[in-house]
mmCIF file of C-alpha atoms and ligand atoms in Angstrom:
data_model
loop_
_atom_site.group_PDB
_atom_site.id
_atom_site.type_symbol
_atom_site.label_atom_id
_atom_site.label_comp_id
_atom_site.label_asym_id
_atom_site.label_seq_id
_atom_site.Cartn_x
_atom_site.Cartn_y
_atom_site.Cartn_z
ATOM 1 C CA MET A 1 19.080 -7.808 -11.822
ATOM 2 C CA ILE A 2 16.125 -8.950 -13.888
ATOM 3 C CA MET A 3 16.352 -10.070 -17.481
ATOM 4 C CA PRO A 4 15.167 -7.493 -19.986
ATOM 5 C CA LEU A 5 12.449 -9.009 -22.145
ATOM 6 C CA ASP A 6 12.754 -8.616 -25.875
ATOM 7 C CA GLN A 7 9.037 -8.497 -26.359
ATOM 8 C CA SER A 8 7.178 -5.446 -25.083
ATOM 9 C CA GLU A 9 6.141 -5.555 -21.466
ATOM 10 C CA ARG A 10 3.447 -3.287 -20.067
ATOM 11 C CA LEU A 11 4.928 -0.751 -17.653
ATOM 12 C CA ASP A 12 3.052 -2.069 -14.606
ATOM 13 C CA HIS A 13 4.213 -5.630 -15.327
ATOM 14 C CA TYR A 14 7.769 -4.390 -15.719
ATOM 15 C CA MET A 15 7.575 -2.333 -12.515
ATOM 16 C CA ALA A 16 6.136 -5.263 -10.540
ATOM 17 C CA ARG A 17 8.925 -7.570 -11.741
ATOM 18 C CA ALA A 18 11.677 -5.007 -11.156
ATOM 19 C CA ASN A 19 10.455 -4.111 -7.652
ATOM 20 C CA ALA A 20 9.937 -7.731 -6.620
ATOM 21 C CA ALA A 21 13.571 -8.411 -7.561
ATOM 22 C CA TYR A 22 14.720 -5.209 -5.903
ATOM 23 C CA TYR A 23 12.980 -5.780 -2.559
ATOM 24 C CA ALA A 24 13.890 -9.472 -2.514
ATOM 25 C CA THR A 25 17.603 -9.008 -3.033
ATOM 26 C CA ARG A 26 18.702 -5.557 -1.896
ATOM 27 C CA ASP A 27 18.665 -3.597 1.317
ATOM 28 C CA PRO A 28 16.325 -0.802 0.252
ATOM 29 C CA TYR A 29 17.544 1.374 3.093
ATOM 30 C CA ALA A 30 20.868 1.704 1.279
ATOM 31 C CA ASP A 31 18.942 3.668 -1.363
ATOM 32 C CA PHE A 32 16.417 5.664 0.646
ATOM 33 C CA THR A 33 15.248 6.412 4.145
ATOM 34 C CA THR A 34 11.706 6.713 5.413
ATOM 35 C CA ALA A 35 9.838 8.626 8.115
ATOM 36 C CA PRO A 36 9.824 5.831 10.747
ATOM 37 C CA GLU A 37 13.565 5.312 10.180
ATOM 38 C CA ILE A 38 14.204 9.041 10.656
ATOM 39 C CA SER A 39 12.436 9.256 14.013
ATOM 40 C CA GLN A 40 10.999 6.753 16.493
ATOM 41 C CA VAL A 41 8.328 9.356 17.216
ATOM 42 C CA VAL A 42 6.529 8.532 13.928
ATOM 43 C CA GLY A 43 5.763 4.956 14.996
ATOM 44 C CA GLU A 44 4.908 6.076 18.521
ATOM 45 C CA LEU A 45 2.388 8.643 17.262
ATOM 46 C CA LEU A 46 0.797 6.134 14.886
ATOM 47 C CA GLY A 47 0.560 3.660 17.769
ATOM 48 C CA ALA A 48 -1.273 6.257 19.858
ATOM 49 C CA TRP A 49 -3.436 7.109 16.799
ATOM 50 C CA SER A 50 -4.378 3.427 16.497
ATOM 51 C CA ALA A 51 -5.258 3.237 20.198
ATOM 52 C CA VAL A 52 -7.666 6.180 19.857
ATOM 53 C CA VAL A 53 -9.251 4.621 16.763
ATOM 54 C CA TRP A 54 -9.664 1.322 18.624
ATOM 55 C CA GLN A 55 -11.453 3.176 21.416
ATOM 56 C CA SER A 56 -13.740 4.870 18.912
ATOM 57 C CA MET A 57 -14.535 1.436 17.471
ATOM 58 C CA GLY A 58 -15.908 0.462 20.891
ATOM 59 C CA ARG A 59 -12.745 -1.338 22.059
ATOM 60 C CA PRO A 60 -13.378 -4.608 20.193
ATOM 61 C CA PRO A 61 -11.446 -7.638 21.437
ATOM 62 C CA GLY A 62 -9.610 -9.677 18.801
ATOM 63 C CA VAL A 63 -8.686 -6.562 16.852
ATOM 64 C CA ILE A 64 -6.072 -6.739 14.106
ATOM 65 C CA LEU A 65 -3.313 -4.143 13.933
ATOM 66 C CA ALA A 66 -1.984 -4.528 10.401
ATOM 67 C CA GLU A 67 0.760 -2.876 8.416
ATOM 68 C CA ALA A 68 1.291 -3.001 4.670
ATOM 69 C CA GLY A 69 4.901 -2.896 3.452
ATOM 70 C CA PRO A 70 6.565 -2.721 6.882
ATOM 71 C CA GLY A 71 10.174 -2.589 5.613
ATOM 72 C CA ARG A 72 12.417 -3.345 8.599
ATOM 73 C CA GLY A 73 9.472 -3.319 10.980
ATOM 74 C CA THR A 74 10.601 -0.145 12.738
ATOM 75 C CA LEU A 75 7.243 1.645 12.599
ATOM 76 C CA MET A 76 5.409 -1.344 14.103
ATOM 77 C CA ILE A 77 8.000 -1.819 16.866
ATOM 78 C CA ASP A 78 7.755 1.834 17.894
ATOM 79 C CA ALA A 79 3.949 1.705 17.654
ATOM 80 C CA LEU A 80 3.690 -1.413 19.826
ATOM 81 C CA ARG A 81 5.993 0.075 22.469
ATOM 82 C CA ALA A 82 3.875 3.237 22.653
ATOM 83 C CA ILE A 83 0.628 1.224 22.704
ATOM 84 C CA GLY A 84 1.966 -0.889 25.570
ATOM 85 C CA ARG A 85 2.479 2.309 27.565
ATOM 86 C CA VAL A 86 -0.568 4.384 26.703
ATOM 87 C CA ALA A 87 -3.178 1.681 26.059
ATOM 88 C CA PRO A 88 -2.183 -1.666 27.610
ATOM 89 C CA ASP A 89 -5.724 -3.007 27.133
ATOM 90 C CA PHE A 90 -5.443 -2.359 23.368
ATOM 91 C CA ARG A 91 -2.016 -4.052 23.398
ATOM 92 C CA ALA A 92 -3.611 -7.088 25.063
ATOM 93 C CA ALA A 93 -6.519 -7.155 22.588
ATOM 94 C CA LEU A 94 -4.540 -6.945 19.342
ATOM 95 C CA THR A 95 -2.741 -9.306 16.999
ATOM 96 C CA VAL A 96 -0.228 -8.003 14.498
ATOM 97 C CA HIS A 97 -0.596 -8.852 10.793
ATOM 98 C CA LEU A 98 2.057 -7.766 8.300
ATOM 99 C CA VAL A 99 1.655 -7.627 4.523
ATOM 100 C CA GLU A 100 5.018 -8.180 2.891
ATOM 101 C CA THR A 101 6.075 -9.824 -0.358
ATOM 102 C CA SER A 102 9.850 -9.682 0.062
ATOM 103 C CA PRO A 103 11.319 -12.802 1.710
ATOM 104 C CA ALA A 104 14.400 -10.825 2.797
ATOM 105 C CA LEU A 105 12.364 -8.110 4.520
ATOM 106 C CA ARG A 106 10.020 -10.714 6.030
ATOM 107 C CA ALA A 107 13.034 -12.377 7.655
ATOM 108 C CA ILE A 108 14.128 -9.064 9.192
ATOM 109 C CA GLN A 109 10.572 -8.359 10.398
ATOM 110 C CA ALA A 110 10.283 -11.876 11.869
ATOM 111 C CA SER A 111 13.473 -11.365 13.882
ATOM 112 C CA ARG A 112 11.913 -8.289 15.504
ATOM 113 C CA ILE A 113 8.127 -8.768 15.663
ATOM 114 C CA ASP A 114 5.687 -11.500 16.592
ATOM 115 C CA ALA A 115 3.177 -11.388 13.737
ATOM 116 C CA VAL A 116 1.199 -13.205 11.064
ATOM 117 C CA TRP A 117 2.390 -12.539 7.499
ATOM 118 C CA HIS A 118 0.411 -12.097 4.296
ATOM 119 C CA HIS A 119 1.223 -11.432 0.669
ATOM 120 C CA ARG A 120 -1.861 -9.300 0.229
ATOM 121 C CA VAL A 121 -4.131 -7.213 2.434
ATOM 122 C CA GLU A 122 -7.040 -9.267 1.051
ATOM 123 C CA THR A 123 -6.039 -12.388 3.023
ATOM 124 C CA ILE A 124 -6.027 -10.693 6.424
ATOM 125 C CA PRO A 125 -8.812 -12.515 8.317
ATOM 126 C CA GLU A 126 -12.134 -10.831 8.851
ATOM 127 C CA ALA A 127 -12.057 -8.983 12.188
ATOM 128 C CA PRO A 128 -12.029 -5.364 13.269
ATOM 129 C CA MET A 129 -8.854 -3.941 11.752
ATOM 130 C CA ILE A 130 -6.622 -0.912 11.929
ATOM 131 C CA LEU A 131 -4.220 -0.811 8.975
ATOM 132 C CA LEU A 132 -1.130 1.378 8.758
ATOM 133 C CA ALA A 133 0.959 1.911 5.623
ATOM 134 C CA ASN A 134 3.918 4.215 5.144
ATOM 135 C CA GLU A 135 5.374 4.471 1.639
ATOM 136 C CA PHE A 136 3.539 1.351 0.509
ATOM 137 C CA LEU A 137 1.250 2.730 -2.203
ATOM 138 C CA ASP A 138 4.134 4.453 -4.016
ATOM 139 C CA ALA A 139 5.786 1.074 -4.642
ATOM 140 C CA LEU A 140 2.724 -0.401 -6.376
ATOM 141 C CA PRO A 141 2.978 -0.724 -10.166
ATOM 142 C CA ILE A 142 1.496 1.947 -12.398
ATOM 143 C CA ARG A 143 0.335 2.065 -16.020
ATOM 144 C CA GLN A 144 1.058 5.106 -18.159
ATOM 145 C CA PHE A 145 -0.949 6.440 -21.099
ATOM 146 C CA ILE A 146 -0.006 9.200 -23.478
ATOM 147 C CA GLN A 147 -2.364 11.301 -25.576
ATOM 148 C CA ARG A 148 -1.632 10.879 -29.283
ATOM 149 C CA GLY A 149 -3.555 11.331 -32.441
ATOM 150 C CA ASP A 150 -3.528 14.881 -33.600
ATOM 151 C CA GLY A 151 -6.619 16.271 -31.960
ATOM 152 C CA HIS A 152 -8.435 12.931 -32.025
ATOM 153 C CA ASP A 153 -8.947 11.479 -28.609
ATOM 154 C CA THR A 154 -6.682 8.485 -28.892
ATOM 155 C CA TRP A 155 -4.174 7.252 -26.391
ATOM 156 C CA ASP A 156 -1.129 5.024 -26.481
ATOM 157 C CA GLU A 157 0.041 2.930 -23.559
ATOM 158 C CA LEU A 158 3.690 2.858 -22.517
ATOM 159 C CA TYR A 159 5.552 -0.424 -22.620
ATOM 160 C CA VAL A 160 9.149 -1.374 -21.974
ATOM 161 C CA ALA A 161 11.162 -3.424 -24.473
ATOM 162 C CA LEU A 162 14.862 -4.164 -24.205
ATOM 163 C CA GLY A 163 15.501 -1.199 -21.974
ATOM 164 C CA HIS A 164 13.560 1.247 -24.160
ATOM 165 C CA TRP A 165 10.167 2.855 -24.006
ATOM 166 C CA ARG A 166 7.650 1.773 -26.605
ATOM 167 C CA GLU A 167 4.165 3.095 -27.283
ATOM 168 C CA MET A 168 1.351 0.778 -28.235
ATOM 169 C CA PRO A 169 -2.213 1.663 -29.136
ATOM 170 C CA THR A 170 -4.842 1.192 -26.450
ATOM 171 C CA ASP A 171 -8.615 1.292 -26.299
ATOM 172 C CA ARG A 172 -8.544 3.183 -23.027
ATOM 173 C CA VAL A 173 -9.968 6.665 -23.180
ATOM 174 C CA PHE A 174 -9.536 9.499 -20.746
ATOM 175 C CA PRO A 175 -10.913 13.020 -20.634
ATOM 176 C CA ILE A 176 -9.553 15.102 -23.496
ATOM 177 C CA ASP A 177 -6.075 16.364 -22.699
ATOM 178 C CA PRO A 178 -3.567 18.191 -24.883
ATOM 179 C CA GLU A 179 -1.489 16.055 -27.271
ATOM 180 C CA GLY A 180 1.452 14.489 -25.467
ATOM 181 C CA SER A 181 -0.237 14.586 -22.030
ATOM 182 C CA LEU A 182 0.621 11.689 -19.794
ATOM 183 C CA ARG A 183 -1.759 9.940 -17.401
ATOM 184 C CA GLU A 184 -0.848 7.398 -14.770
ATOM 185 C CA ILE A 185 -3.093 4.882 -13.076
ATOM 186 C CA CYS A 186 -2.279 2.537 -10.213
ATOM 187 C CA GLU A 187 -4.684 -0.381 -10.474
ATOM 188 C CA PRO A 188 -3.463 -2.279 -7.358
ATOM 189 C CA ALA A 189 -4.002 0.841 -5.209
ATOM 190 C CA GLN A 190 -7.525 1.231 -6.547
ATOM 191 C CA ALA A 191 -8.199 -2.469 -5.972
ATOM 192 C CA LEU A 192 -6.977 -2.095 -2.388
ATOM 193 C CA ALA A 193 -9.317 0.865 -1.801
ATOM 194 C CA ARG A 194 -12.255 -1.129 -3.193
ATOM 195 C CA HIS A 195 -11.309 -4.087 -1.010
ATOM 196 C CA LEU A 196 -11.202 -1.911 2.123
ATOM 197 C CA ALA A 197 -14.595 -0.412 1.247
ATOM 198 C CA ALA A 198 -16.130 -3.892 0.935
ATOM 199 C CA ARG A 199 -14.393 -5.172 4.040
ATOM 200 C CA PHE A 200 -15.278 -2.243 6.308
ATOM 201 C CA GLU A 201 -18.914 -2.611 5.283
ATOM 202 C CA LYS A 202 -18.948 -5.920 7.179
ATOM 203 C CA THR A 203 -16.446 -5.313 9.979
ATOM 204 C CA PRO A 204 -15.354 -1.986 11.460
ATOM 205 C CA GLY A 205 -11.996 -0.683 10.401
ATOM 206 C CA ALA A 206 -9.745 2.197 9.571
ATOM 207 C CA ALA A 207 -6.716 2.473 7.328
ATOM 208 C CA LEU A 208 -4.062 5.179 7.456
ATOM 209 C CA PHE A 209 -1.801 5.877 4.488
ATOM 210 C CA LEU A 210 1.256 8.106 4.595
ATOM 211 C CA ASP A 211 2.765 8.581 1.186
ATOM 212 C CA TYR A 212 3.866 11.160 -1.318
ATOM 213 C CA GLY A 213 1.971 12.638 -4.178
ATOM 214 C CA PRO A 214 -0.214 15.619 -5.019
ATOM 215 C CA ALA A 215 -3.602 16.087 -3.370
ATOM 216 C CA VAL A 216 -5.359 16.511 -6.741
ATOM 217 C CA SER A 217 -4.830 14.187 -9.688
ATOM 218 C CA GLY A 218 -2.474 15.689 -12.176
ATOM 219 C CA LEU A 219 -0.980 14.960 -15.533
ATOM 220 C CA GLY A 220 2.603 13.981 -15.950
ATOM 221 C CA HIS A 221 5.267 11.442 -15.464
ATOM 222 C CA SER A 222 6.054 10.652 -11.822
ATOM 223 C CA LEU A 223 7.821 7.312 -12.174
ATOM 224 C CA GLN A 224 11.112 7.599 -10.386
ATOM 225 C CA ALA A 225 14.051 5.307 -9.787
ATOM 226 C CA LEU A 226 16.489 5.691 -6.898
ATOM 227 C CA ARG A 227 19.821 3.965 -6.478
ATOM 228 C CA HIS A 228 22.112 4.881 -3.565
ATOM 229 C CA GLY A 229 19.855 7.828 -2.847
ATOM 230 C CA LYS A 230 20.245 9.269 -6.358
ATOM 231 C CA PRO A 231 17.765 9.390 -9.229
ATOM 232 C CA CYS A 232 18.630 7.025 -12.079
ATOM 233 C CA ASP A 233 17.109 5.687 -15.298
ATOM 234 C CA PRO A 234 14.222 3.340 -14.414
ATOM 235 C CA LEU A 235 14.915 1.182 -17.466
ATOM 236 C CA VAL A 236 18.635 0.568 -16.836
ATOM 237 C CA ASP A 237 19.848 -2.319 -14.626
ATOM 238 C CA SER A 238 16.262 -3.206 -13.744
ATOM 239 C CA GLY A 239 15.772 -4.713 -10.316
ATOM 240 C CA THR A 240 18.680 -2.827 -8.732
ATOM 241 C CA ALA A 241 16.875 0.463 -8.142
ATOM 242 C CA ASP A 242 13.737 1.325 -6.204
ATOM 243 C CA LEU A 243 10.890 2.260 -8.569
ATOM 244 C CA THR A 244 8.109 4.427 -7.213
ATOM 245 C CA ALA A 245 5.433 6.763 -8.500
ATOM 246 C CA HIS A 246 3.423 9.543 -6.936
ATOM 247 C CA VAL A 247 0.264 8.363 -5.254
ATOM 248 C CA ASP A 248 -2.884 9.717 -6.880
ATOM 249 C CA PHE A 249 -4.797 10.333 -3.655
ATOM 250 C CA ALA A 250 -7.897 11.602 -5.470
ATOM 251 C CA ALA A 251 -8.186 8.400 -7.529
ATOM 252 C CA PHE A 252 -7.475 6.309 -4.431
ATOM 253 C CA ALA A 253 -10.213 8.091 -2.467
ATOM 254 C CA GLU A 254 -12.656 7.755 -5.359
ATOM 255 C CA ALA A 255 -12.088 4.005 -5.481
ATOM 256 C CA ALA A 256 -12.917 3.826 -1.759
ATOM 257 C CA ALA A 257 -16.538 4.895 -2.405
ATOM 258 C CA GLY A 258 -18.696 4.151 0.631
ATOM 259 C CA LEU A 259 -15.981 4.908 3.174
ATOM 260 C CA ALA A 260 -15.339 8.128 5.039
ATOM 261 C CA VAL A 261 -12.221 9.694 3.520
ATOM 262 C CA HIS A 262 -10.133 11.938 5.779
ATOM 263 C CA GLY A 263 -7.454 14.013 4.071
ATOM 264 C CA PRO A 264 -5.204 13.957 2.248
ATOM 265 C CA ILE A 265 -3.497 16.581 4.369
ATOM 266 C CA PRO A 266 0.194 17.423 4.454
ATOM 267 C CA GLN A 267 2.186 14.959 6.558
ATOM 268 C CA GLY A 268 3.788 17.836 8.464
ATOM 269 C CA MET A 269 0.393 19.096 9.607
ATOM 270 C CA PHE A 270 -0.794 15.593 10.506
ATOM 271 C CA LEU A 271 2.269 14.685 12.583
ATOM 272 C CA ALA A 272 2.406 18.103 14.253
ATOM 273 C CA ARG A 273 -1.252 17.771 15.319
ATOM 274 C CA LEU A 274 -0.510 14.354 16.798
ATOM 275 C CA GLY A 275 2.253 15.889 18.909
ATOM 276 C CA LEU A 276 5.447 15.325 16.890
ATOM 277 C CA PHE A 277 7.252 18.299 18.384
ATOM 278 C CA GLN A 278 6.061 17.828 21.970
ATOM 279 C CA ARG A 279 7.086 14.174 22.021
ATOM 280 C CA THR A 280 10.394 14.946 20.293
ATOM 281 C CA ALA A 281 11.180 17.665 22.848
ATOM 282 C CA ILE A 282 10.522 15.275 25.726
ATOM 283 C CA LEU A 283 12.807 12.633 24.216
ATOM 284 C CA ALA A 284 15.471 15.171 23.273
ATOM 285 C CA GLY A 285 15.493 16.372 26.888
ATOM 286 C CA THR A 286 16.775 12.954 27.945
ATOM 287 C CA LEU A 287 19.633 12.879 25.401
ATOM 288 C CA GLN A 288 23.148 14.263 25.110
ATOM 289 C CA PRO A 289 23.249 17.546 23.133
ATOM 290 C CA GLN A 290 24.419 15.989 19.858
ATOM 291 C CA ALA A 291 21.832 13.203 19.894
ATOM 292 C CA ALA A 292 19.172 15.697 20.970
ATOM 293 C CA SER A 293 19.864 18.014 18.062
ATOM 294 C CA HIS A 294 19.859 15.048 15.660
ATOM 295 C CA MET A 295 16.431 14.090 16.959
ATOM 296 C CA LEU A 296 15.097 17.645 16.593
ATOM 297 C CA ASP A 297 16.531 17.830 13.038
ATOM 298 C CA GLY A 298 14.702 14.596 12.195
ATOM 299 C CA ALA A 299 11.366 15.974 13.393
ATOM 300 C CA ARG A 300 11.860 19.154 11.391
ATOM 301 C CA ARG A 301 12.735 17.181 8.269
ATOM 302 C CA LEU A 302 9.497 15.201 8.595
ATOM 303 C CA ALA A 303 7.336 18.268 9.058
ATOM 304 C CA GLU A 304 8.892 21.132 7.129
ATOM 305 C CA PRO A 305 7.430 21.980 3.717
ATOM 306 C CA ASP A 306 10.883 21.835 2.101
ATOM 307 C CA GLY A 307 11.558 18.449 3.679
ATOM 308 C CA MET A 308 8.928 15.728 3.741
ATOM 309 C CA GLY A 309 6.197 17.858 5.306
ATOM 310 C CA ARG A 310 4.301 18.939 2.208
ATOM 311 C CA LEU A 311 4.810 16.473 -0.650
ATOM 312 C CA PHE A 312 4.048 13.643 1.772
ATOM 313 C CA LYS A 313 0.392 13.360 2.733
ATOM 314 C CA ALA A 314 -1.712 11.556 5.288
ATOM 315 C CA MET A 315 -5.047 10.052 4.311
ATOM 316 C CA ALA A 316 -7.373 7.773 6.269
ATOM 317 C CA LEU A 317 -10.169 5.551 4.955
ATOM 318 C CA CYS A 318 -12.630 4.683 7.697
ATOM 319 C CA HIS A 319 -15.906 2.941 8.285
ATOM 320 C CA PRO A 320 -18.381 5.833 7.961
ATOM 321 C CA ALA A 321 -19.800 5.321 11.460
ATOM 322 C CA LEU A 322 -16.406 5.899 13.111
ATOM 323 C CA ALA A 323 -15.560 9.259 14.623
ATOM 324 C CA ALA A 324 -13.027 11.268 12.598
ATOM 325 C CA PRO A 325 -9.625 9.906 13.609
ATOM 326 C CA PRO A 326 -7.035 12.121 15.331
ATOM 327 C CA GLY A 327 -4.940 14.493 13.260
ATOM 328 C CA PHE A 328 -7.420 15.281 10.487
ATOM 329 C CA SER A 329 -9.078 18.276 12.079
ATOM 330 C CA GLU A 330 -7.966 21.101 14.364
HETATM 331 N N1 SAH B 1 6.990 1.121 5.383
HETATM 332 C C1 SAH B 1 8.420 0.925 5.393
HETATM 333 C C2 SAH B 1 8.969 0.421 4.061
HETATM 334 C C3 SAH B 1 8.668 1.210 2.820
HETATM 335 S S1 SAH B 1 9.386 0.447 1.381
HETATM 336 C C4 SAH B 1 9.099 2.185 5.841
HETATM 337 O O1 SAH B 1 8.431 3.208 5.933
HETATM 338 O O2 SAH B 1 10.296 2.159 6.119
HETATM 339 C C5 SAH B 1 8.032 -0.470 0.691
HETATM 340 C C6 SAH B 1 7.661 -1.717 1.450
HETATM 341 O O3 SAH B 1 6.565 -2.321 0.763
HETATM 342 C C7 SAH B 1 8.730 -2.785 1.549
HETATM 343 O O4 SAH B 1 8.579 -3.463 2.760
HETATM 344 C C8 SAH B 1 8.388 -3.681 0.349
HETATM 345 O O5 SAH B 1 8.948 -4.950 0.406
HETATM 346 C C9 SAH B 1 6.892 -3.682 0.435
HETATM 347 N N2 SAH B 1 6.178 -3.964 -0.821
HETATM 348 C C10 SAH B 1 6.426 -3.439 -2.022
HETATM 349 N N3 SAH B 1 5.517 -3.878 -2.932
HETATM 350 C C11 SAH B 1 4.674 -4.686 -2.251
HETATM 351 C C12 SAH B 1 3.515 -5.448 -2.620
HETATM 352 N N4 SAH B 1 3.048 -5.440 -3.860
HETATM 353 N N5 SAH B 1 2.900 -6.155 -1.656
HETATM 354 C C13 SAH B 1 3.352 -6.157 -0.385
HETATM 355 N N6 SAH B 1 4.442 -5.463 0.020
HETATM 356 C C14 SAH B 1 5.101 -4.744 -0.896
#
């Protein structure tokens, strides 16, 4: 648990502190599961996706295959296995770089993967790079602003003090919204997009983000806390629940000005185009009936609109000279 501060703390500062404590001390997979943990096919497809992107980059040697927020490392392990099979020359050319802040998760990753670790994407060395990130952006801290002021365009910012919300005046202005409207911004996500734009101007690269959120920026509160798989109050017992917010893909894409933006498209469509069901059927054919039906259920959960297929999106940011990566068009 983290200590509640008695002075007001800006929401993004609070969220950063709470999540750092959470990821450092708890097994997040006790509270939620993720696509690569549901099916090995996710990592395999993203491995094959990376191999195609590497080919479209002109097969550069010394390429970096990076992942931001790799959790237990499952996605990368499945990706590397698939790459070894379908593109051994890419496997031989690449080095793995992982961006992870949690010492506990780093230790798990290090027991499974040979890699170089970073605290931030920004310190990954300059070289051609393919970056993967599943449910990374949603963990980055957000700021929230609420429209106040009786028809005047003034906004308050939300702070946290002793386990309660507090509103403080701000100079920030946004387009005029109805009184009480809430806007969220994720500054670290925007900074990451700007960094990728600057980086890919010098060295070729592509970055693939799978995460949840609406395709168009909206108004409204999306901060959510999960403990043992159940929603809970984000301000209670800070540091013991996973805090996330919807990814604002439109704002993220806008911050990546200069890059080719592919998507966002629904995750279900993206994975199905990459061959989720074909690969799952092949694997299921090698399994006992119960394991086979579990595997098929997993694939459906990832792709179906009522499962993770619609709210979750896929978006790629690429060097503009690269061919459109697989999965983003028919
Ligand atoms: N991609 C994994 C894990 C998702 S959970 C999966 O799909 O299973 C979020 C991951 O991002 C965790 O590994 C967490 O420790 C990491 N993380 C959260 N905030 C981070 C930050 N600011 N910088 C780097 N890693 C972060």
